């Protein structure tokens, strides 16, 4: 059974699901090395909110708790909300979600609004300066999803205190600059992540 939670430095990561609506060419799930920490993150089934909370035990001892994967955590929106609500009740640890930004489209709900008050930081994978590049490298389930990712970033800015968008450095310098400009225009922070084979 893969691990439900793991730590990097003093941050706790929650492996919410292995499912994703993208199939990025740079996805860590495709790399043999995985996270490089020797963690087995392949889940036999997605954990319930109770199982996640049981694993966390004492949230206050971490600098941050992050909802992420080996997959897209907001596919399991109800689980993320339930766990985040509980963690906010019992601690003051900052909560972050790492997401591909598809969730509002998938669930037909304003997901950033639903996360407001529980999630302090959100990091959204932008990955490309336009739809064509996005479809080429992220291989999403829907060819028009890029527009919804942009919409998700705009809504996140309204409802979540700290918003980041990120790109992986497999695109050209010019494309990275374009992504930075998009982030700037949307009024959010930008982070370039290194591709790890
Ligand atoms: S969005 Fe994240 S989890 Fe999903 S395929 Fe891309 S890199 Fe992997």
Short mmCIF file of N, CA and C and ligand atoms in Angstrom, two decimals, residues 18-30 69-72 99-100 102 125 127 134 137-138 193, ligand 1:
data_model
loop_
_atom_site.label_atom_id
_atom_site.label_comp_id
_atom_site.label_asym_id
_atom_site.label_seq_id
_atom_site.Cartn_x
_atom_site.Cartn_y
_atom_site.Cartn_z
N UNK A 18 -4.12 9.24 -7.01
CA UNK A 18 -3.19 9.06 -8.14
C UNK A 18 -3.85 9.41 -9.47
N UNK A 19 -5.14 9.78 -9.41
CA UNK A 19 -5.85 10.10 -10.66
C UNK A 19 -5.50 11.52 -11.10
N UNK A 20 -5.49 11.72 -12.41
CA UNK A 20 -5.26 13.08 -12.92
C UNK A 20 -5.97 13.26 -14.26
N UNK A 21 -6.35 14.50 -14.55
CA UNK A 21 -7.01 14.82 -15.82
C UNK A 21 -6.01 15.30 -16.87
N UNK A 22 -4.74 15.31 -16.49
CA UNK A 22 -3.65 15.53 -17.45
C UNK A 22 -2.81 14.27 -17.54
N UNK A 23 -1.94 14.27 -18.54
CA UNK A 23 -0.94 13.20 -18.62
C UNK A 23 0.35 13.86 -19.10
N UNK A 24 0.89 14.72 -18.23
CA UNK A 24 2.03 15.57 -18.63
C UNK A 24 3.25 14.73 -19.00
N UNK A 25 3.95 15.21 -20.03
CA UNK A 25 5.13 14.45 -20.48
C UNK A 25 6.24 14.48 -19.43
N UNK A 26 6.18 15.46 -18.50
CA UNK A 26 7.22 15.58 -17.46
C UNK A 26 6.74 15.08 -16.10
N UNK A 27 5.58 14.42 -16.08
CA UNK A 27 4.99 14.02 -14.79
C UNK A 27 5.93 13.09 -14.02
N UNK A 28 6.07 13.38 -12.74
CA UNK A 28 6.93 12.58 -11.86
C UNK A 28 6.43 11.12 -11.79
N UNK A 29 5.13 10.94 -12.11
CA UNK A 29 4.58 9.58 -12.08
C UNK A 29 5.19 8.71 -13.17
N UNK A 30 5.73 9.37 -14.23
CA UNK A 30 6.35 8.60 -15.32
C UNK A 30 7.83 8.35 -15.09
N UNK A 69 -0.40 15.08 -4.93
CA UNK A 69 -0.57 13.73 -5.45
C UNK A 69 0.77 13.07 -5.42
N UNK A 70 1.00 12.38 -6.28
CA UNK A 70 0.96 11.57 -7.47
C UNK A 70 -0.42 11.63 -8.16
N UNK A 71 -0.90 12.82 -8.47
CA UNK A 71 -2.20 12.94 -9.10
C UNK A 71 -2.77 14.32 -8.80
N UNK A 72 -4.02 14.53 -9.14
CA UNK A 72 -4.65 15.85 -8.96
C UNK A 72 -5.56 15.81 -7.73
N UNK A 99 -2.27 22.16 -7.62
CA UNK A 99 -3.34 21.69 -8.51
C UNK A 99 -3.06 22.00 -9.98
N UNK A 100 -3.74 21.27 -10.86
CA UNK A 100 -3.65 21.59 -12.29
C UNK A 100 -4.72 22.61 -12.70
N UNK A 102 -7.99 22.33 -12.98
CA UNK A 102 -9.13 21.84 -13.76
C UNK A 102 -10.42 21.71 -12.93
N UNK A 125 -0.58 24.77 -11.72
CA UNK A 125 0.35 24.50 -12.82
C UNK A 125 -0.17 25.14 -14.10
N UNK A 127 2.12 25.92 -16.83
CA UNK A 127 2.93 25.07 -17.71
C UNK A 127 3.15 25.53 -19.14
N UNK A 134 0.10 23.89 -24.23
CA UNK A 134 -0.43 23.15 -23.07
C UNK A 134 -0.90 21.76 -23.51
N UNK A 137 2.13 19.42 -24.19
CA UNK A 137 2.97 18.89 -23.10
C UNK A 137 2.17 18.33 -21.92
N UNK A 138 0.93 18.79 -21.74
CA UNK A 138 0.14 18.29 -20.59
C UNK A 138 -0.86 17.21 -21.00
N UNK A 193 9.78 25.68 -12.00
CA UNK A 193 10.23 24.44 -11.35
C UNK A 193 11.18 23.69 -12.27
S1 LIG B 1 -0.96 17.66 -13.68
FE1 LIG B 1 0.61 16.95 -12.23
S2 LIG B 1 -0.05 14.88 -11.61
FE2 LIG B 1 -1.22 15.43 -13.41
S3 LIG B 1 -0.08 14.51 -15.11
FE3 LIG B 1 0.62 16.66 -14.89
S4 LIG B 1 2.40 16.60 -13.55
FE4 LIG B 1 1.30 14.62 -13.34
#
